[in-house]
Amino acid sequence: MNIFQGIFKARDKPKNLGSTSFLWGGSSSGKVVNERTAMQMTAVYSCVRILSEAIAGLPLFVYKYGDDGSKDKHLDHPLWRVLHDEPNPEMTSFVFRETMMNHLLLTGNAYAQIIRNARGDVVALYPLMPDRMTVDRDSQGRLYYRYRKNSDDAPEVSRNKPSDVILAPSDVLHILGLGFDGLVGYSPIAMAKNAVGLAIAAEEYGAKFFANGAAPSGVLEHPGTIKDPERIRQSWQSTFGGSVNSNKIAVLEEGLKYTPIAISPEQAQFLETRKFQINEIARIFRVPPHMLADLEKSSFSNIEQQSLEFVKYTLDPWVVRWEQAMNKSLLLESEKRDVFTKFNVDGLLRGDYASRMTGYATARQNGWMSANDIRQLENLDRIPAELGGDLYLINGAMTKLQDAGAFANTTITETEEPSDGQSNTGSKPKQVPRQSKQ
């Protein structure tokens, strides 16, 4: 036991390797990059919104395995209402998951405080701000969560000291993204701060370009000595600065001469830079560019396939992270064998109407879907059981492989027809051997 305690003590403290850069916000472009400045970029905002709303909008259910191995919705489980309807009295399930996913995408971690009753059942979940949470170890190497309080908290919470709240891992729902130690996730914005910073700088350059009248910066030259250059600069800016003054004709007096010194945006490939940064940010979050309204490399023939790949390669990993974190933290040890949570992504994987109907027809004819199974997926009312809505049918021409040719040499019964053309009543059956085909 002492050996294992020594190993635990020697473990490194969990940390986000990108957190320092994330908090200070330094980037090579000279722009401050953090979760708030990054969200001012339309590409970042779109990616975060697409993924957050996708996870928040997926149906989330609690299931239980039956004795025969089947799985059924566990409507009576305490988690059903918490996850499916209201995680807490202040939020709906959609808003809670959207908020948590927003934290996860911007900081690499999402935390929620777990409120339990006397039996240990989860009765509420409250999101916690990730920038105020620290994951640490005690002297025995055991994990704990330290949450920093501030004046924004409830009065009864922020009134007393100390300023930190210590939470056990069993009291925190922690969903983390890609990380170094598997305990704390990286901040995607911090890890890609230079790409985001370049996008911010390009957008700011374009805004200032139009703010200056869509004209390059330049120099006002005077043949003599100007006594008050600041007055002339302010007069020029107020008269010709801004996009509303871009078409005004400048009248220069006293020998003044305007000489532009900046290169044009086309020469600086300004538009190409902004377009490339959209793809860079889409690459960070693994979102197809066409979902960010960039249709340059998309067509009507491949958008559907790209949308299916978005579900498979982008949403599925996040769904698995959510499901496993909830099963680990929200379920009692005694029920983890039989109860589990699961998102339903079938609706996102459905193709167009013709493709769905073809798939349903195949499933119906091969006996592994009933009419009501299909109608449930299409959000249609069930057909009553007495009308055959729950019947499972199969093509009658199909047979087992081992029965193929089993009736090749059997005899069939034929009725002899009377030779005089009279009725065949009372005629005797005749046994005719069945000839197998060679």
C-alpha positions in Angstrom: 0.0 0.0 0.0 2.8 2.4 0.8 4.3 1.7 -2.6 1.1 2.8 -4.3 0.8 5.9 -2.2 4.3 6.8 -3.2 3.3 6.5 -6.9 0.3 8.7 -6.4 2.3 11.4 -4.6 4.8 11.4 -7.5 2.1 12.0 -10.1 2.2 15.5 -11.7 -0.4 18.0 -11.0 -3.1 18.1 -13.7 -2.7 21.1 -15.9 -3.7 22.6 -19.2 -0.6 23.3 -21.2 -2.3 26.0 -23.2 -3.8 27.7 -20.2 -1.0 30.2 -19.6 -1.0 31.5 -23.2 -4.8 31.4 -23.1 -5.0 33.7 -20.0 -2.4 36.2 -21.2 -3.7 36.1 -24.7 -0.4 36.8 -26.5 -0.1 35.9 -30.2 2.4 36.5 -32.9 0.0 38.8 -34.7 0.1 41.1 -31.7 -3.6 40.7 -31.0 -5.1 39.5 -27.7 -6.6 36.1 -28.1 -8.9 34.7 -25.5 -12.4 33.2 -25.4 -14.1 36.6 -25.7 -12.0 38.1 -28.5 -12.1 34.8 -30.4 -15.9 34.7 -30.3 -15.9 38.1 -32.0 -14.6 36.3 -35.1 -17.5 35.2 -37.2 -15.8 31.9 -38.1 -15.1 31.0 -34.4 -18.6 32.1 -33.4 -20.2 30.0 -36.2 -18.2 26.8 -35.3 -18.9 27.1 -31.6 -22.6 27.8 -32.3 -22.9 24.9 -34.8 -21.4 22.3 -32.5 -23.1 23.6 -29.3 -26.5 23.6 -30.9 -26.0 20.2 -32.5 -25.1 18.6 -29.1 -27.9 20.5 -27.3 -30.5 19.5 -29.9 -29.8 15.8 -29.9 -32.3 13.6 -28.1 -30.7 12.4 -24.8 -32.2 9.4 -23.1 -31.5 7.0 -20.1 -31.7 3.3 -21.0 -31.7 0.1 -19.1 -30.8 -3.4 -20.2 -33.5 -6.0 -19.9 -33.0 -9.6 -18.9 -33.0 -10.7 -22.5 -30.3 -8.2 -23.5 -32.8 -5.7 -25.0 -32.5 -2.0 -24.0 -35.5 0.1 -23.1 -36.0 3.7 -22.1 -35.8 4.1 -18.3 -38.5 6.7 -17.8 -38.6 6.2 -14.0 -34.9 6.8 -13.4 -34.1 10.1 -11.6 -31.7 11.1 -14.3 -34.4 11.1 -16.9 -35.9 14.4 -15.9 -32.5 16.0 -15.1 -31.0 15.2 -18.5 -34.0 15.1 -20.8 -36.0 18.1 -19.4 -34.5 20.3 -16.7 -31.0 20.0 -15.2 -31.9 22.7 -12.7 -34.8 25.1 -12.0 -33.1 27.8 -14.1 -32.3 26.0 -17.3 -33.7 23.7 -19.9 -31.8 20.7 -21.1 -31.0 22.5 -24.4 -29.6 25.6 -22.7 -27.6 23.5 -20.2 -25.9 21.4 -22.8 -25.4 24.4 -25.1 -23.6 26.2 -22.3 -21.5 23.2 -21.3 -20.5 22.6 -25.0 -19.6 26.3 -25.3 -17.2 26.0 -22.4 -15.8 22.8 -23.7 -15.0 24.2 -27.2 -13.5 27.4 -26.0 -11.5 26.2 -22.9 -11.2 22.4 -23.5 -13.1 21.7 -20.2 -16.7 21.8 -19.1 -17.7 21.5 -15.4 -21.0 21.2 -13.6 -21.7 20.8 -9.9 -23.7 17.6 -9.1 -26.5 18.0 -6.5 -27.6 14.7 -5.0 -30.4 13.8 -2.5 -30.0 11.6 0.6 -30.2 8.4 -1.5 -27.4 9.6 -3.8 -29.6 10.2 -6.8 -28.7 13.2 -9.0 -31.4 15.9 -8.7 -29.7 18.9 -10.3 -26.7 20.0 -12.4 -25.3 23.5 -12.4 -22.7 24.7 -14.8 -19.5 26.1 -13.4 -17.2 28.7 -15.0 -14.1 26.9 -16.4 -11.8 29.8 -15.8 -12.4 29.6 -12.1 -11.9 25.9 -11.7 -8.6 24.2 -10.9 -7.9 20.5 -10.8 -5.4 19.5 -8.2 -4.1 16.6 -6.0 -3.9 16.4 -2.2 -1.0 14.9 -0.2 -2.2 11.4 -0.9 -2.4 11.9 -4.7 -6.2 12.1 -4.8 -7.9 14.4 -7.2 -10.0 17.3 -6.1 -11.6 20.4 -7.7 -10.9 23.9 -6.4 -13.5 26.5 -7.5 -12.7 30.2 -6.9 -15.6 32.3 -5.6 -16.1 35.9 -6.4 -18.6 38.7 -6.0 -20.9 37.3 -8.8 -21.8 34.3 -6.6 -24.9 34.2 -4.4 -24.5 36.3 -1.2 -24.5 33.3 1.2 -21.7 31.8 -0.9 -19.5 34.8 -1.4 -20.0 36.4 2.0 -17.9 33.9 3.9 -14.2 33.1 3.6 -12.2 31.3 2.4 -12.6 32.3 -1.2 -12.4 28.8 -2.6 -14.8 25.9 -2.6 -13.3 22.4 -2.6 -15.3 19.7 -4.5 -14.8 16.0 -4.6 -14.7 14.3 -8.1 -18.0 12.7 -7.3 -19.6 16.1 -7.0 -18.4 17.4 -10.4 -19.4 16.4 -13.9 -16.2 17.1 -15.9 -16.2 16.7 -19.6 -12.8 17.3 -21.1 -11.5 17.5 -24.7 -8.1 16.5 -26.0 -5.5 16.8 -23.2 -1.9 15.9 -22.2 -2.6 13.9 -19.1 -6.2 12.8 -19.6 -7.4 14.8 -16.6 -7.6 18.4 -18.0 -8.2 19.3 -21.6 -6.4 21.7 -23.9 -7.9 25.0 -24.8 -8.3 24.9 -28.6 -8.2 28.7 -28.8 -5.0 28.8 -26.8 -3.4 26.1 -28.9 -4.3 27.8 -32.1 -3.9 31.4 -30.9 -1.7 32.5 -33.8 -4.3 31.3 -36.4 -7.1 33.1 -34.5 -4.9 36.2 -33.9 -4.1 36.4 -37.7 -7.8 36.3 -38.4 -8.5 39.0 -35.9 -5.7 41.2 -37.3 -7.0 40.7 -40.9 -10.5 41.7 -39.9 -9.3 44.7 -38.0 -7.2 45.8 -41.0 -10.2 45.5 -43.3 -12.3 47.6 -40.9 -9.7 50.3 -40.6 -9.2 50.3 -44.4 -12.8 51.2 -44.9 -12.8 53.6 -41.9 -10.1 55.6 -43.7 -12.2 56.1 -46.8 -11.1 52.9 -48.6 -8.0 54.8 -49.6 -4.4 53.8 -48.8 -2.5 55.8 -46.1 -0.2 58.4 -47.4 1.8 61.6 -46.7 0.8 65.2 -47.1 3.8 67.1 -48.5 4.3 70.8 -48.2 7.1 72.8 -49.9 7.7 74.9 -46.9 7.4 74.6 -43.1 4.1 74.0 -41.5 3.5 75.7 -38.1 0.6 73.5 -37.0 0.8 70.0 -38.7 -1.6 68.5 -36.2 -4.3 70.8 -37.2 -3.9 69.9 -40.9 -3.9 66.2 -40.1 -7.1 66.5 -38.1 -8.7 68.6 -40.8 -7.8 66.1 -43.5 -9.1 63.2 -41.4 -12.4 64.8 -40.5 -13.0 65.9 -44.2 -11.9 62.8 -46.1 -11.7 60.0 -43.5 -14.3 57.3 -43.2 -16.2 55.3 -45.8 -18.9 58.0 -46.1 -16.2 60.4 -47.4 -14.5 58.0 -49.8 -15.8 59.7 -53.0 -15.1 63.3 -52.0 -12.7 65.3 -54.2 -9.8 66.7 -52.2 -8.8 70.3 -52.8 -5.2 70.9 -51.7 -4.0 74.4 -50.9 -0.7 76.1 -50.3 1.3 73.7 -52.4 0.2 70.6 -50.5 0.7 67.2 -52.3 -0.8 63.9 -51.3 1.5 60.8 -51.8 0.1 57.3 -51.0 2.7 55.0 -49.3 0.7 51.8 -48.6 0.2 48.9 -51.0 -3.3 48.0 -52.1 -5.2 45.2 -50.3 -5.2 43.2 -53.6 -1.3 43.3 -53.6 -1.3 42.3 -50.0 -3.7 39.4 -50.8 -6.0 40.7 -48.1 -9.1 38.9 -49.3 -7.2 35.6 -49.8 -5.8 35.8 -46.3 -9.3 36.3 -44.8 -10.7 33.4 -46.8 -7.9 31.1 -45.8 -8.3 32.0 -42.1 -12.0 30.8 -42.3 -10.7 27.4 -43.4 -8.0 27.5 -40.7 -10.6 28.0 -38.0 -13.0 25.4 -39.5 -10.0 23.0 -39.4 -9.5 23.7 -35.7 -13.1 22.6 -34.8 -13.3 20.1 -37.7 -16.4 21.7 -39.1 -17.0 21.5 -42.9 -16.5 24.9 -44.6 -19.9 24.7 -46.3 -21.5 24.9 -42.8 -19.7 28.3 -42.4 -21.3 29.5 -45.7 -18.1 28.9 -47.6 -19.4 27.0 -50.7 -16.4 27.5 -52.9 -15.4 23.8 -52.9 -18.9 22.4 -52.3 -21.6 21.4 -54.7 -25.1 19.9 -54.4 -23.7 16.5 -55.1 -21.2 16.4 -52.2 -22.8 18.5 -49.5 -25.0 15.6 -48.2 -21.9 13.4 -47.9 -20.0 16.1 -46.1 -22.9 16.5 -43.7 -22.8 12.8 -42.9 -19.1 13.0 -42.4 -19.7 15.9 -40.0 -21.8 13.6 -37.9 -19.4 10.7 -38.1 -16.1 12.4 -37.6 -17.0 15.6 -35.7 -20.1 15.0 -33.6 -19.5 11.4 -32.7 -16.3 11.9 -30.7 -18.0 14.7 -28.7 -21.1 12.5 -28.2 -18.9 9.7 -26.8 -17.1 12.1 -24.5 -20.4 13.3 -23.1 -21.9 9.8 -22.7 -18.9 8.3 -21.0 -18.5 11.3 -18.6 -22.2 11.2 -17.6 -22.1 7.4 -17.1 -19.0 7.7 -15.0 -20.1 10.7 -12.8 -23.9 10.6 -12.6 -24.7 6.9 -12.2 -24.5 5.0 -9.0 -21.9 2.2 -8.9 -24.7 -0.4 -8.3 -26.5 0.5 -11.5 -23.6 1.2 -14.0 -23.9 -2.4 -15.2 -27.5 -2.1 -16.3 -28.2 1.7 -16.8 -26.6 4.0 -19.3 -27.2 7.3 -21.1 -27.1 7.7 -24.8 -27.6 10.4 -27.5 -29.7 9.5 -30.5 -28.0 10.7 -33.7 -30.1 8.6 -36.1 -32.0 11.7 -37.2 -28.8 13.4 -38.4 -27.7 10.3 -40.3 -30.9 10.0 -42.3 -30.5 10.8 -45.9 -33.0 12.3 -48.3 -36.6 11.1 -48.5 -36.0 8.6 -51.4 -32.9 7.1 -49.7 -34.8 6.7 -46.4 -37.7 5.0 -48.1 -35.4 2.6 -49.9 -33.7 1.7 -46.7 -37.0 1.2 -44.9 -38.3 -1.0 -47.6 -35.2 -3.3 -47.3 -35.6 -3.5 -43.6 -39.3 -4.2 -43.8 -38.9 -6.9 -46.4 -36.1 -8.6 -44.5 -38.1 -8.8 -41.2 -36.0 -6.6 -38.9 -38.3 -3.6 -38.8 -42.1 -3.4 -38.4 -44.4 -0.7 -39.8 -44.5 1.0 -36.4 -40.7 0.9 -36.1 -40.5 2.9 -39.4 -43.3 5.3 -38.5 -41.6 6.0 -35.1 -38.4 7.1 -36.9 -40.5 9.3 -39.2 -42.4 10.8 -36.2 -45.7 9.4 -37.5 -48.5 7.9 -35.4 -48.4 4.2 -34.7 -50.7 1.7 -36.5 -52.8 -0.2 -34.0 -51.5 -3.7 -33.2 -54.8 -5.3 -34.3 -54.2 -3.8 -37.8 -50.7 -5.4 -38.1 -48.6 -2.4 -37.2 -46.2 -4.5 -35.0 -45.9 -7.4 -37.4 -42.5 -8.5 -38.7 -42.7 -9.8 -42.2 -40.2 -11.6 -44.4 -40.0 -12.5 -48.1 -41.6 -16.0 -48.5 -39.1 -17.0 -51.3 -36.2 -17.1 -48.8 -35.2 -20.3 -47.1 -32.3 -21.5 -44.9 -29.1 -22.5 -46.6 -29.2 -26.1 -45.2 -32.7 -26.6 -46.5 -31.7 -25.7 -50.1 -32.6 -28.8 -52.3 -34.1 -30.7 -49.4 -37.4 -31.3 -51.3 -35.7 -32.2 -54.6 -36.5 -36.0 -54.5 -39.8 -35.9 -52.6 -43.0 -37.0 -54.3 -46.0 -34.8 -55.1 -49.6 -35.9 -55.3 -51.6 -35.4 -58.5 -55.2 -36.2 -59.2 -55.9 -38.4 -62.3 -58.3 -36.9 -64.7 -61.1 -39.2 -66.0 -60.5 -40.2 -69.6 -64.1 -39.7 -70.7 -64.2 -36.0 -69.7 -66.5 -36.6 -66.8 -66.1 -35.1 -63.3 -63.1 -36.2 -61.3 -65.1 -36.8 -58.2 -63.9 -40.0 -56.6 -60.8 -40.2 -58.7 -57.7 -41.6 -56.9 -54.6 -39.5 -56.3 -51.5 -40.5 -58.2 -48.0 -40.4 -56.7 -45.5 -38.8 -59.1 -41.8 -38.6 -58.2 -40.3 -35.1 -58.2 -37.3 -35.1 -60.6 -34.3 -33.1 -59.5 -32.6 -31.0 -62.1 -29.1 -32.0 -62.9 
